[in-house]
Amino acid sequence: MQRKLAAILCADVVGYSGLMEADEAGTLRRLQENRRTVFDPLVALHGGRIVKLMGDGALVEFASVVAAVECAVALQEAMAGIEPDRSADQRLRYRIGVNLGDVIVEGEDLYGDGVNVAARLQTLAPPGGIALSRMVREHIDGKLSTVFEDMGEHAVKNIQRPVHVFAVRPAEAPPAPGAVTEARRVGICVLPFSNMSGEAEQEYFSDGITEDIITDLSKVSALWVAARNTAFTFKGKNVDVPQVARQLKVTHVLEGSVRKAGQRVRITAQLIDASGGHVWAERYDRDLNDISRYRMKFPKPSSRFSASSYCLAKSVRSSSARR
């Protein structure tokens, strides 16, 4: 019997039975789309492995307990920004539990006390919240900007000993609506990516990259994004980034370029703050044949564009907080 120590994340959809009763087909579509664009990409982004999906839930393994908690926080932050037109009880929301413990390995599956405790922690988390075991709380102390709330010891099903539970939330709660003035709103303008290939037919691709980024970033509720028509007024112009930031009253500007060389396409991107300072810069190389399936991955490797949009938004908000 093979055993190992692992960080286990257990997630479950809040009110899943009620959602299915109200609209079975629609709920399944929404859940599948959420997994494709949010859950699976963020798990991959943080180095997790989805052990199994259980209808409305998922069991995920991490080698790092810090990565497991970071993933849990990222998931809940991302979920808070989706389906804004639905009432709270109709939105897809997760309860998440994270435990660090000994597990039994059987093929690709995991069993044992470490898994069972994570599953019980998940049931104790509030909707949209995260519950941690004491072991997790001790291991991440001082490593993450989080605030812990001691929920005390709980007797849980099929676990002999009481489980000491801690709730976790980001140290910096998002501002209340209207709390950020227009002059200091956390926002971004995505400038049209420059076509550096010298081929006019590649113009559509560089414009498409820009439009995809604008569209996906617009789904992040905590971020104000300049509209496409506004951004494209700067197309083909030599712009001064601080001036653009002042003009649009945004905190950041994203600019980039596209260059085709043979069967390869190189895309560069850089995020710049309102003062003209570089937050990050990246370069991406892809085969021309993969253009139709191309999705940029910044600022960290990610399997889906929606997840990387979340990361870009997080970079913007973090950079703004330091200013």
PDB file of C-alpha atoms in Angstrom:
ATOM      1  CA  MET A   1       0.000   0.000   0.000  1.00  0.00           C
ATOM      2  CA  GLN A   2       1.511   3.314  -1.098  1.00  0.00           C
ATOM      3  CA  ARG A   3       1.043   6.361   1.108  1.00  0.00           C
ATOM      4  CA  LYS A   4       2.128   9.976   0.820  1.00  0.00           C
ATOM      5  CA  LEU A   5       1.554  13.401   2.319  1.00  0.00           C
ATOM      6  CA  ALA A   6      -0.568  15.662   0.131  1.00  0.00           C
ATOM      7  CA  ALA A   7      -2.566  18.867   0.230  1.00  0.00           C
ATOM      8  CA  ILE A   8      -6.157  18.058  -0.705  1.00  0.00           C
ATOM      9  CA  LEU A   9      -8.725  20.553  -1.974  1.00  0.00           C
ATOM     10  CA  CYS A  10     -12.364  19.506  -2.006  1.00  0.00           C
ATOM     11  CA  ALA A  11     -14.915  21.733  -3.762  1.00  0.00           C
ATOM     12  CA  ASP A  12     -18.684  21.425  -4.005  1.00  0.00           C
ATOM     13  CA  VAL A  13     -21.329  23.523  -5.776  1.00  0.00           C
ATOM     14  CA  VAL A  14     -23.684  25.293  -3.360  1.00  0.00           C
ATOM     15  CA  GLY A  15     -27.357  24.375  -3.779  1.00  0.00           C
ATOM     16  CA  TYR A  16     -26.662  22.047  -6.672  1.00  0.00           C
ATOM     17  CA  SER A  17     -29.830  19.974  -6.224  1.00  0.00           C
ATOM     18  CA  GLY A  18     -32.015  23.067  -6.316  1.00  0.00           C
ATOM     19  CA  LEU A  19     -30.247  24.418  -9.394  1.00  0.00           C
ATOM     20  CA  MET A  20     -30.704  21.087 -11.158  1.00  0.00           C
ATOM     21  CA  GLU A  21     -34.375  20.936 -10.222  1.00  0.00           C
ATOM     22  CA  ALA A  22     -34.971  24.426 -11.615  1.00  0.00           C
ATOM     23  CA  ASP A  23     -33.038  23.892 -14.877  1.00  0.00           C
ATOM     24  CA  GLU A  24     -31.230  20.598 -15.281  1.00  0.00           C
ATOM     25  CA  ALA A  25     -29.840  21.086 -18.793  1.00  0.00           C
ATOM     26  CA  GLY A  26     -28.917  24.711 -18.201  1.00  0.00           C
ATOM     27  CA  THR A  27     -27.174  23.964 -14.908  1.00  0.00           C
ATOM     28  CA  LEU A  28     -25.114  21.199 -16.495  1.00  0.00           C
ATOM     29  CA  ARG A  29     -24.057  23.526 -19.318  1.00  0.00           C
ATOM     30  CA  ARG A  30     -23.093  26.266 -16.873  1.00  0.00           C
ATOM     31  CA  LEU A  31     -21.111  23.867 -14.713  1.00  0.00           C
ATOM     32  CA  GLN A  32     -19.269  22.390 -17.693  1.00  0.00           C
ATOM     33  CA  GLU A  33     -18.436  25.869 -18.982  1.00  0.00           C
ATOM     34  CA  ASN A  34     -17.262  26.931 -15.531  1.00  0.00           C
ATOM     35  CA  ARG A  35     -14.975  23.941 -15.277  1.00  0.00           C
ATOM     36  CA  ARG A  36     -13.611  24.566 -18.763  1.00  0.00           C
ATOM     37  CA  THR A  37     -12.934  28.274 -18.321  1.00  0.00           C
ATOM     38  CA  VAL A  38     -12.397  28.781 -14.577  1.00  0.00           C
ATOM     39  CA  PHE A  39     -11.979  25.714 -12.373  1.00  0.00           C
ATOM     40  CA  ASP A  40      -9.721  23.475 -14.467  1.00  0.00           C
ATOM     41  CA  PRO A  41      -7.451  26.322 -15.681  1.00  0.00           C
ATOM     42  CA  LEU A  42      -6.901  27.720 -12.185  1.00  0.00           C
ATOM     43  CA  VAL A  43      -6.133  24.278 -10.811  1.00  0.00           C
ATOM     44  CA  ALA A  44      -3.566  23.776 -13.585  1.00  0.00           C
ATOM     45  CA  LEU A  45      -2.198  27.267 -13.016  1.00  0.00           C
ATOM     46  CA  HIS A  46      -1.431  26.423  -9.380  1.00  0.00           C
ATOM     47  CA  GLY A  47       0.073  23.016 -10.116  1.00  0.00           C
ATOM     48  CA  GLY A  48      -2.874  20.929  -8.971  1.00  0.00           C
ATOM     49  CA  ARG A  49      -4.134  17.600 -10.269  1.00  0.00           C
ATOM     50  CA  ILE A  50      -7.842  16.879 -10.490  1.00  0.00           C
ATOM     51  CA  VAL A  51      -8.142  13.426  -8.940  1.00  0.00           C
ATOM     52  CA  LYS A  52     -11.813  13.037  -9.761  1.00  0.00           C
ATOM     53  CA  LEU A  53     -14.995  14.932 -10.515  1.00  0.00           C
ATOM     54  CA  MET A  54     -18.093  14.000  -8.548  1.00  0.00           C
ATOM     55  CA  GLY A  55     -21.069  15.548 -10.323  1.00  0.00           C
ATOM     56  CA  ASP A  56     -21.244  18.844  -8.467  1.00  0.00           C
ATOM     57  CA  GLY A  57     -17.854  18.522  -6.797  1.00  0.00           C
ATOM     58  CA  ALA A  58     -14.167  17.895  -7.350  1.00  0.00           C
ATOM     59  CA  LEU A  59     -11.224  16.424  -5.488  1.00  0.00           C
ATOM     60  CA  VAL A  60      -7.856  18.036  -6.257  1.00  0.00           C
ATOM     61  CA  GLU A  61      -4.336  17.129  -5.137  1.00  0.00           C
ATOM     62  CA  PHE A  62      -1.441  19.566  -4.638  1.00  0.00           C
ATOM     63  CA  ALA A  63       2.174  18.915  -3.748  1.00  0.00           C
ATOM     64  CA  SER A  64       2.274  22.314  -2.000  1.00  0.00           C
ATOM     65  CA  VAL A  65      -0.188  23.356   0.685  1.00  0.00           C
ATOM     66  CA  VAL A  66       0.535  27.013  -0.118  1.00  0.00           C
ATOM     67  CA  ALA A  67      -0.426  26.403  -3.753  1.00  0.00           C
ATOM     68  CA  ALA A  68      -3.607  24.632  -2.635  1.00  0.00           C
ATOM     69  CA  VAL A  69      -4.753  27.614  -0.564  1.00  0.00           C
ATOM     70  CA  GLU A  70      -3.711  30.089  -3.269  1.00  0.00           C
ATOM     71  CA  CYS A  71      -5.800  28.094  -5.729  1.00  0.00           C
ATOM     72  CA  ALA A  72      -8.789  28.075  -3.372  1.00  0.00           C
ATOM     73  CA  VAL A  73      -8.596  31.852  -2.951  1.00  0.00           C
ATOM     74  CA  ALA A  74      -8.172  32.352  -6.706  1.00  0.00           C
ATOM     75  CA  LEU A  75     -11.196  30.168  -7.418  1.00  0.00           C
ATOM     76  CA  GLN A  76     -13.421  32.035  -5.003  1.00  0.00           C
ATOM     77  CA  GLU A  77     -12.241  35.425  -6.283  1.00  0.00           C
ATOM     78  CA  ALA A  78     -12.932  34.355  -9.862  1.00  0.00           C
ATOM     79  CA  MET A  79     -16.336  32.894  -8.969  1.00  0.00           C
ATOM     80  CA  ALA A  80     -17.355  36.152  -7.287  1.00  0.00           C
ATOM     81  CA  GLY A  81     -17.150  37.904 -10.655  1.00  0.00           C
ATOM     82  CA  ILE A  82     -19.211  35.513 -12.781  1.00  0.00           C
ATOM     83  CA  GLU A  83     -22.935  35.540 -13.566  1.00  0.00           C
ATOM     84  CA  PRO A  84     -23.519  39.061 -12.175  1.00  0.00           C
ATOM     85  CA  ASP A  85     -27.025  39.165 -13.679  1.00  0.00           C
ATOM     86  CA  ARG A  86     -28.215  36.217 -11.588  1.00  0.00           C
ATOM     87  CA  SER A  87     -29.433  36.418  -8.002  1.00  0.00           C
ATOM     88  CA  ALA A  88     -27.045  35.090  -5.359  1.00  0.00           C
ATOM     89  CA  ASP A  89     -29.017  31.873  -4.859  1.00  0.00           C
ATOM     90  CA  GLN A  90     -28.995  31.165  -8.604  1.00  0.00           C
ATOM     91  CA  ARG A  91     -25.279  31.715  -9.222  1.00  0.00           C
ATOM     92  CA  LEU A  92     -22.717  28.948  -9.327  1.00  0.00           C
ATOM     93  CA  ARG A  93     -20.844  29.141  -6.033  1.00  0.00           C
ATOM     94  CA  TYR A  94     -18.414  26.766  -4.379  1.00  0.00           C
ATOM     95  CA  ARG A  95     -17.735  25.668  -0.855  1.00  0.00           C
ATOM     96  CA  ILE A  96     -14.073  24.683  -0.553  1.00  0.00           C
ATOM     97  CA  GLY A  97     -12.195  22.698   2.072  1.00  0.00           C
ATOM     98  CA  VAL A  98      -8.406  22.283   2.185  1.00  0.00           C
ATOM     99  CA  ASN A  99      -6.537  19.737   4.286  1.00  0.00           C
ATOM    100  CA  LEU A 100      -2.952  18.531   4.577  1.00  0.00           C
ATOM    101  CA  GLY A 101      -2.672  14.891   5.494  1.00  0.00           C
ATOM    102  CA  ASP A 102      -1.666  11.326   4.788  1.00  0.00           C
ATOM    103  CA  VAL A 103      -3.394   9.711   1.792  1.00  0.00           C
ATOM    104  CA  ILE A 104      -3.467   6.258   0.240  1.00  0.00           C
ATOM    105  CA  VAL A 105      -2.527   6.097  -3.446  1.00  0.00           C
ATOM    106  CA  GLU A 106      -4.359   3.589  -5.627  1.00  0.00           C
ATOM    107  CA  GLY A 107      -3.664   4.164  -9.313  1.00  0.00           C
ATOM    108  CA  GLU A 108      -4.781   7.715 -10.082  1.00  0.00           C
ATOM    109  CA  ASP A 109      -7.138   7.840  -7.098  1.00  0.00           C
ATOM    110  CA  LEU A 110      -6.561   8.921  -3.500  1.00  0.00           C
ATOM    111  CA  TYR A 111      -8.198   7.665  -0.322  1.00  0.00           C
ATOM    112  CA  GLY A 112      -7.771   7.889   3.408  1.00  0.00           C
ATOM    113  CA  ASP A 113      -8.110  10.234   6.330  1.00  0.00           C
ATOM    114  CA  GLY A 114      -6.479  13.161   4.530  1.00  0.00           C
ATOM    115  CA  VAL A 115      -9.168  13.049   1.848  1.00  0.00           C
ATOM    116  CA  ASN A 116     -12.036  12.490   4.280  1.00  0.00           C
ATOM    117  CA  VAL A 117     -11.123  15.496   6.411  1.00  0.00           C
ATOM    118  CA  ALA A 118     -10.954  17.746   3.321  1.00  0.00           C
ATOM    119  CA  ALA A 119     -14.438  16.581   2.322  1.00  0.00           C
ATOM    120  CA  ARG A 120     -15.820  17.365   5.786  1.00  0.00           C
ATOM    121  CA  LEU A 121     -14.119  20.764   5.851  1.00  0.00           C
ATOM    122  CA  GLN A 122     -15.848  21.624   2.596  1.00  0.00           C
ATOM    123  CA  THR A 123     -19.265  21.088   4.210  1.00  0.00           C
ATOM    124  CA  LEU A 124     -18.325  23.534   6.984  1.00  0.00           C
ATOM    125  CA  ALA A 125     -17.316  26.342   4.617  1.00  0.00           C
ATOM    126  CA  PRO A 126     -19.882  29.086   3.953  1.00  0.00           C
ATOM    127  CA  PRO A 127     -21.115  29.616   0.370  1.00  0.00           C
ATOM    128  CA  GLY A 128     -18.233  31.185  -1.528  1.00  0.00           C
ATOM    129  CA  GLY A 129     -15.918  30.465   1.389  1.00  0.00           C
ATOM    130  CA  ILE A 130     -12.913  28.335   2.313  1.00  0.00           C
ATOM    131  CA  ALA A 131     -12.404  26.142   5.387  1.00  0.00           C
ATOM    132  CA  LEU A 132      -8.931  24.956   6.406  1.00  0.00           C
ATOM    133  CA  SER A 133      -7.667  22.383   8.876  1.00  0.00           C
ATOM    134  CA  ARG A 134      -5.313  23.411  11.666  1.00  0.00           C
ATOM    135  CA  MET A 135      -2.450  21.662   9.857  1.00  0.00           C
ATOM    136  CA  VAL A 136      -3.001  23.813   6.763  1.00  0.00           C
ATOM    137  CA  ARG A 137      -3.326  26.990   8.802  1.00  0.00           C
ATOM    138  CA  GLU A 138      -0.004  26.310  10.565  1.00  0.00           C
ATOM    139  CA  HIS A 139       1.842  25.543   7.321  1.00  0.00           C
ATOM    140  CA  ILE A 140       0.737  28.691   5.482  1.00  0.00           C
ATOM    141  CA  ASP A 141       1.112  31.070   8.418  1.00  0.00           C
ATOM    142  CA  GLY A 142       3.265  33.999   7.292  1.00  0.00           C
ATOM    143  CA  LYS A 143       3.431  32.786   3.698  1.00  0.00           C
ATOM    144  CA  LEU A 144       0.189  34.264   2.349  1.00  0.00           C
ATOM    145  CA  SER A 145      -1.627  37.561   2.760  1.00  0.00           C
ATOM    146  CA  THR A 146      -4.707  36.018   4.310  1.00  0.00           C
ATOM    147  CA  VAL A 147      -6.825  36.605   7.383  1.00  0.00           C
ATOM    148  CA  PHE A 148      -7.842  33.566   9.422  1.00  0.00           C
ATOM    149  CA  GLU A 149     -11.031  33.219  11.400  1.00  0.00           C
ATOM    150  CA  ASP A 150     -10.990  30.535  14.077  1.00  0.00           C
ATOM    151  CA  MET A 151     -14.205  28.520  13.761  1.00  0.00           C
ATOM    152  CA  GLY A 152     -13.316  26.227  16.657  1.00  0.00           C
ATOM    153  CA  GLU A 153     -13.453  22.465  16.849  1.00  0.00           C
ATOM    154  CA  HIS A 154     -16.179  20.523  15.072  1.00  0.00           C
ATOM    155  CA  ALA A 155     -17.301  16.927  15.332  1.00  0.00           C
ATOM    156  CA  VAL A 156     -17.686  15.636  11.783  1.00  0.00           C
ATOM    157  CA  LYS A 157     -19.073  12.453  10.286  1.00  0.00           C
ATOM    158  CA  ASN A 158     -16.792   9.391  10.201  1.00  0.00           C
ATOM    159  CA  ILE A 159     -13.872  11.243  11.824  1.00  0.00           C
ATOM    160  CA  GLN A 160     -13.224  10.135  15.404  1.00  0.00           C
ATOM    161  CA  ARG A 161     -11.411  13.216  16.616  1.00  0.00           C
ATOM    162  CA  PRO A 162     -12.799  16.789  16.473  1.00  0.00           C
ATOM    163  CA  VAL A 163     -11.519  18.855  13.555  1.00  0.00           C
ATOM    164  CA  HIS A 164     -10.221  22.356  14.315  1.00  0.00           C
ATOM    165  CA  VAL A 165     -11.455  24.586  11.504  1.00  0.00           C
ATOM    166  CA  PHE A 166     -10.245  27.957  10.242  1.00  0.00           C
ATOM    167  CA  ALA A 167     -11.998  30.123   7.674  1.00  0.00           C
ATOM    168  CA  VAL A 168      -9.833  32.133   5.305  1.00  0.00           C
ATOM    169  CA  ARG A 169     -10.417  35.240   3.262  1.00  0.00           C
ATOM    170  CA  PRO A 170      -8.131  37.647   1.348  1.00  0.00           C
ATOM    171  CA  ALA A 171      -6.428  40.195   3.574  1.00  0.00           C
ATOM    172  CA  GLU A 172      -7.625  43.010   1.332  1.00  0.00           C
ATOM    173  CA  ALA A 173     -11.352  42.797   0.758  1.00  0.00           C
ATOM    174  CA  PRO A 174     -12.576  44.315  -2.513  1.00  0.00           C
ATOM    175  CA  PRO A 175     -13.821  47.875  -2.169  1.00  0.00           C
ATOM    176  CA  ALA A 176     -17.531  48.479  -1.827  1.00  0.00           C
ATOM    177  CA  PRO A 177     -19.316  49.743  -4.964  1.00  0.00           C
ATOM    178  CA  GLY A 178     -18.522  53.408  -5.489  1.00  0.00           C
ATOM    179  CA  ALA A 179     -15.750  53.416  -2.896  1.00  0.00           C
ATOM    180  CA  VAL A 180     -13.044  53.942  -5.530  1.00  0.00           C
ATOM    181  CA  THR A 181     -13.168  57.344  -7.124  1.00  0.00           C
ATOM    182  CA  GLU A 182     -13.053  57.652 -10.880  1.00  0.00           C
ATOM    183  CA  ALA A 183      -9.589  59.187 -10.737  1.00  0.00           C
ATOM    184  CA  ARG A 184      -8.219  56.180  -8.849  1.00  0.00           C
ATOM    185  CA  ARG A 185     -10.335  53.329 -10.231  1.00  0.00           C
ATOM    186  CA  VAL A 186      -8.399  50.130 -10.781  1.00  0.00           C
ATOM    187  CA  GLY A 187      -8.610  49.802 -14.522  1.00  0.00           C
ATOM    188  CA  ILE A 188      -6.776  48.981 -17.706  1.00  0.00           C
ATOM    189  CA  CYS A 189      -6.676  49.988 -21.340  1.00  0.00           C
ATOM    190  CA  VAL A 190      -5.564  47.285 -23.771  1.00  0.00           C
ATOM    191  CA  LEU A 191      -3.879  49.097 -26.641  1.00  0.00           C
ATOM    192  CA  PRO A 192      -4.223  47.482 -30.102  1.00  0.00           C
ATOM    193  CA  PHE A 193      -1.354  45.054 -30.584  1.00  0.00           C
ATOM    194  CA  SER A 194       0.989  46.186 -33.368  1.00  0.00           C
ATOM    195  CA  ASN A 195       1.360  44.054 -36.490  1.00  0.00           C
ATOM    196  CA  MET A 196       5.144  43.830 -36.936  1.00  0.00           C
ATOM    197  CA  SER A 197       5.119  41.219 -39.705  1.00  0.00           C
ATOM    198  CA  GLY A 198       4.697  43.694 -42.555  1.00  0.00           C
ATOM    199  CA  GLU A 199       1.850  41.574 -43.942  1.00  0.00           C
ATOM    200  CA  ALA A 200      -1.507  43.293 -44.112  1.00  0.00           C
ATOM    201  CA  GLU A 201      -3.392  40.001 -43.879  1.00  0.00           C
ATOM    202  CA  GLN A 202      -1.958  39.511 -40.379  1.00  0.00           C
ATOM    203  CA  GLU A 203      -3.673  42.682 -39.195  1.00  0.00           C
ATOM    204  CA  TYR A 204      -6.834  40.734 -38.385  1.00  0.00           C
ATOM    205  CA  PHE A 205      -4.863  38.464 -36.080  1.00  0.00           C
ATOM    206  CA  SER A 206      -3.249  41.253 -34.065  1.00  0.00           C
ATOM    207  CA  ASP A 207      -6.630  42.990 -33.762  1.00  0.00           C
ATOM    208  CA  GLY A 208      -8.225  39.708 -32.736  1.00  0.00           C
ATOM    209  CA  ILE A 209      -5.688  39.208 -29.959  1.00  0.00           C
ATOM    210  CA  THR A 210      -6.532  42.659 -28.610  1.00  0.00           C
ATOM    211  CA  GLU A 211     -10.275  42.058 -28.797  1.00  0.00           C
ATOM    212  CA  ASP A 212     -10.003  38.687 -27.037  1.00  0.00           C
ATOM    213  CA  ILE A 213      -8.063  40.231 -24.164  1.00  0.00           C
ATOM    214  CA  ILE A 214     -10.553  43.090 -23.776  1.00  0.00           C
ATOM    215  CA  THR A 215     -13.498  40.692 -23.830  1.00  0.00           C
ATOM    216  CA  ASP A 216     -12.068  38.342 -21.222  1.00  0.00           C
ATOM    217  CA  LEU A 217     -10.817  41.058 -18.884  1.00  0.00           C
ATOM    218  CA  SER A 218     -14.264  42.684 -19.016  1.00  0.00           C
ATOM    219  CA  LYS A 219     -15.624  39.594 -17.246  1.00  0.00           C
ATOM    220  CA  VAL A 220     -13.537  40.351 -14.147  1.00  0.00           C
ATOM    221  CA  SER A 221     -15.907  42.345 -11.943  1.00  0.00           C
ATOM    222  CA  ALA A 222     -13.178  44.003  -9.846  1.00  0.00           C
ATOM    223  CA  LEU A 223     -11.520  45.559 -12.911  1.00  0.00           C
ATOM    224  CA  TRP A 224     -12.651  48.458 -15.082  1.00  0.00           C
ATOM    225  CA  VAL A 225     -11.673  47.889 -18.732  1.00  0.00           C
ATOM    226  CA  ALA A 226     -11.640  50.535 -21.462  1.00  0.00           C
ATOM    227  CA  ALA A 227     -14.067  49.633 -24.249  1.00  0.00           C
ATOM    228  CA  ARG A 228     -12.827  48.307 -27.582  1.00  0.00           C
ATOM    229  CA  ASN A 229     -13.851  51.429 -29.491  1.00  0.00           C
ATOM    230  CA  THR A 230     -11.958  53.597 -27.020  1.00  0.00           C
ATOM    231  CA  ALA A 231      -8.839  51.434 -27.144  1.00  0.00           C
ATOM    232  CA  PHE A 232      -8.791  51.305 -30.945  1.00  0.00           C
ATOM    233  CA  THR A 233      -8.683  55.103 -31.235  1.00  0.00           C
ATOM    234  CA  PHE A 234      -4.977  54.682 -30.395  1.00  0.00           C
ATOM    235  CA  LYS A 235      -4.340  52.142 -33.175  1.00  0.00           C
ATOM    236  CA  GLY A 236      -1.308  52.963 -35.306  1.00  0.00           C
ATOM    237  CA  LYS A 237      -0.288  55.910 -33.139  1.00  0.00           C
ATOM    238  CA  ASN A 238       2.845  56.503 -31.104  1.00  0.00           C
ATOM    239  CA  VAL A 239       1.246  56.835 -27.697  1.00  0.00           C
ATOM    240  CA  ASP A 240       2.604  58.014 -24.379  1.00  0.00           C
ATOM    241  CA  VAL A 241       1.413  55.471 -21.813  1.00  0.00           C
ATOM    242  CA  PRO A 242       1.200  57.857 -18.821  1.00  0.00           C
ATOM    243  CA  GLN A 243      -0.811  60.254 -20.992  1.00  0.00           C
ATOM    244  CA  VAL A 244      -3.208  57.482 -22.017  1.00  0.00           C
ATOM    245  CA  ALA A 245      -3.606  56.476 -18.368  1.00  0.00           C
ATOM    246  CA  ARG A 246      -4.383  60.057 -17.363  1.00  0.00           C
ATOM    247  CA  GLN A 247      -6.769  60.557 -20.270  1.00  0.00           C
ATOM    248  CA  LEU A 248      -8.773  57.417 -19.515  1.00  0.00           C
ATOM    249  CA  LYS A 249      -8.265  57.599 -15.728  1.00  0.00           C
ATOM    250  CA  VAL A 250      -6.939  54.037 -15.560  1.00  0.00           C
ATOM    251  CA  THR A 251      -4.116  52.587 -13.486  1.00  0.00           C
ATOM    252  CA  HIS A 252      -2.554  50.342 -16.142  1.00  0.00           C
ATOM    253  CA  VAL A 253      -2.039  49.936 -19.870  1.00  0.00           C
ATOM    254  CA  LEU A 254      -1.331  46.692 -21.724  1.00  0.00           C
ATOM    255  CA  GLU A 255       0.503  46.928 -25.029  1.00  0.00           C
ATOM    256  CA  GLY A 256       2.073  44.388 -27.336  1.00  0.00           C
ATOM    257  CA  SER A 257       3.047  43.325 -30.828  1.00  0.00           C
ATOM    258  CA  VAL A 258       2.640  40.411 -33.235  1.00  0.00           C
ATOM    259  CA  ARG A 259       5.396  39.290 -35.613  1.00  0.00           C
ATOM    260  CA  LYS A 260       5.210  36.479 -38.191  1.00  0.00           C
ATOM    261  CA  ALA A 261       8.409  34.749 -39.342  1.00  0.00           C
ATOM    262  CA  GLY A 262       7.914  31.747 -41.596  1.00  0.00           C
ATOM    263  CA  GLN A 263       5.590  29.337 -39.842  1.00  0.00           C
ATOM    264  CA  ARG A 264       6.115  30.921 -36.426  1.00  0.00           C
ATOM    265  CA  VAL A 265       4.302  33.771 -34.739  1.00  0.00           C
ATOM    266  CA  ARG A 266       5.886  35.750 -31.914  1.00  0.00           C
ATOM    267  CA  ILE A 267       3.710  37.827 -29.613  1.00  0.00           C
ATOM    268  CA  THR A 268       5.083  40.193 -26.994  1.00  0.00           C
ATOM    269  CA  ALA A 269       3.067  41.824 -24.235  1.00  0.00           C
ATOM    270  CA  GLN A 270       3.901  44.216 -21.435  1.00  0.00           C
ATOM    271  CA  LEU A 271       1.837  45.593 -18.587  1.00  0.00           C
ATOM    272  CA  ILE A 272       2.696  49.182 -17.670  1.00  0.00           C
ATOM    273  CA  ASP A 273       1.418  51.231 -14.748  1.00  0.00           C
ATOM    274  CA  ALA A 274       0.228  54.827 -14.960  1.00  0.00           C
ATOM    275  CA  SER A 275       3.666  56.199 -14.108  1.00  0.00           C
ATOM    276  CA  GLY A 276       5.262  54.352 -17.030  1.00  0.00           C
ATOM    277  CA  GLY A 277       6.837  51.629 -14.892  1.00  0.00           C
ATOM    278  CA  HIS A 278       6.821  48.057 -16.168  1.00  0.00           C
ATOM    279  CA  VAL A 279       4.869  45.559 -14.042  1.00  0.00           C
ATOM    280  CA  TRP A 280       5.810  42.601 -16.260  1.00  0.00           C
ATOM    281  CA  ALA A 281       6.717  41.753 -19.839  1.00  0.00           C
ATOM    282  CA  GLU A 282       6.436  38.422 -21.643  1.00  0.00           C
ATOM    283  CA  ARG A 283       7.096  36.854 -25.044  1.00  0.00           C
ATOM    284  CA  TYR A 284       5.122  33.981 -26.585  1.00  0.00           C
ATOM    285  CA  ASP A 285       6.073  31.865 -29.615  1.00  0.00           C
ATOM    286  CA  ARG A 286       3.510  29.735 -31.472  1.00  0.00           C
ATOM    287  CA  ASP A 287       3.233  27.769 -34.708  1.00  0.00           C
ATOM    288  CA  LEU A 288       1.208  29.511 -37.389  1.00  0.00           C
ATOM    289  CA  ASN A 289      -0.903  26.366 -37.768  1.00  0.00           C
ATOM    290  CA  ASP A 290      -2.030  26.746 -34.171  1.00  0.00           C
ATOM    291  CA  ILE A 291      -3.390  30.267 -34.602  1.00  0.00           C
ATOM    292  CA  SER A 292      -7.005  29.146 -34.691  1.00  0.00           C
ATOM    293  CA  ARG A 293      -6.520  27.456 -31.314  1.00  0.00           C
ATOM    294  CA  TYR A 294      -4.218  30.088 -29.893  1.00  0.00           C
ATOM    295  CA  ARG A 295      -4.830  31.436 -26.397  1.00  0.00           C
ATOM    296  CA  MET A 296      -2.298  33.682 -24.724  1.00  0.00           C
ATOM    297  CA  LYS A 297      -0.934  32.650 -21.354  1.00  0.00           C
ATOM    298  CA  PHE A 298       0.147  35.494 -19.113  1.00  0.00           C
ATOM    299  CA  PRO A 299       1.582  36.318 -16.721  1.00  0.00           C
ATOM    300  CA  LYS A 300       1.970  32.645 -15.652  1.00  0.00           C
ATOM    301  CA  PRO A 301       1.460  29.440 -17.647  1.00  0.00           C
ATOM    302  CA  SER A 302      -2.212  28.540 -17.895  1.00  0.00           C
ATOM    303  CA  SER A 303      -4.297  26.191 -19.967  1.00  0.00           C
ATOM    304  CA  ARG A 304      -7.188  28.576 -20.578  1.00  0.00           C
ATOM    305  CA  PHE A 305      -7.454  32.241 -21.437  1.00  0.00           C
ATOM    306  CA  SER A 306     -10.099  33.017 -18.805  1.00  0.00           C
ATOM    307  CA  ALA A 307      -7.762  31.905 -16.035  1.00  0.00           C
ATOM    308  CA  SER A 308      -4.906  33.990 -17.401  1.00  0.00           C
ATOM    309  CA  SER A 309      -7.260  36.970 -17.592  1.00  0.00           C
ATOM    310  CA  TYR A 310      -7.875  36.481 -13.890  1.00  0.00           C
ATOM    311  CA  CYS A 311      -4.109  36.480 -13.292  1.00  0.00           C
ATOM    312  CA  LEU A 312      -3.620  39.634 -15.337  1.00  0.00           C
ATOM    313  CA  ALA A 313      -6.411  41.314 -13.396  1.00  0.00           C
ATOM    314  CA  LYS A 314      -4.791  40.183 -10.156  1.00  0.00           C
ATOM    315  CA  SER A 315      -1.469  41.689 -11.297  1.00  0.00           C
ATOM    316  CA  VAL A 316      -3.237  44.982 -11.993  1.00  0.00           C
ATOM    317  CA  ARG A 317      -4.962  45.041  -8.606  1.00  0.00           C
ATOM    318  CA  SER A 318      -1.801  44.025  -6.720  1.00  0.00           C
ATOM    319  CA  SER A 319       0.271  46.652  -8.499  1.00  0.00           C
ATOM    320  CA  SER A 320      -2.372  49.296  -7.771  1.00  0.00           C
ATOM    321  CA  ALA A 321      -2.404  48.388  -4.088  1.00  0.00           C
ATOM    322  CA  ARG A 322       1.339  49.044  -3.837  1.00  0.00           C
ATOM    323  CA  ARG A 323       1.129  52.493  -5.366  1.00  0.00           C
TER     324      ARG A 323
END
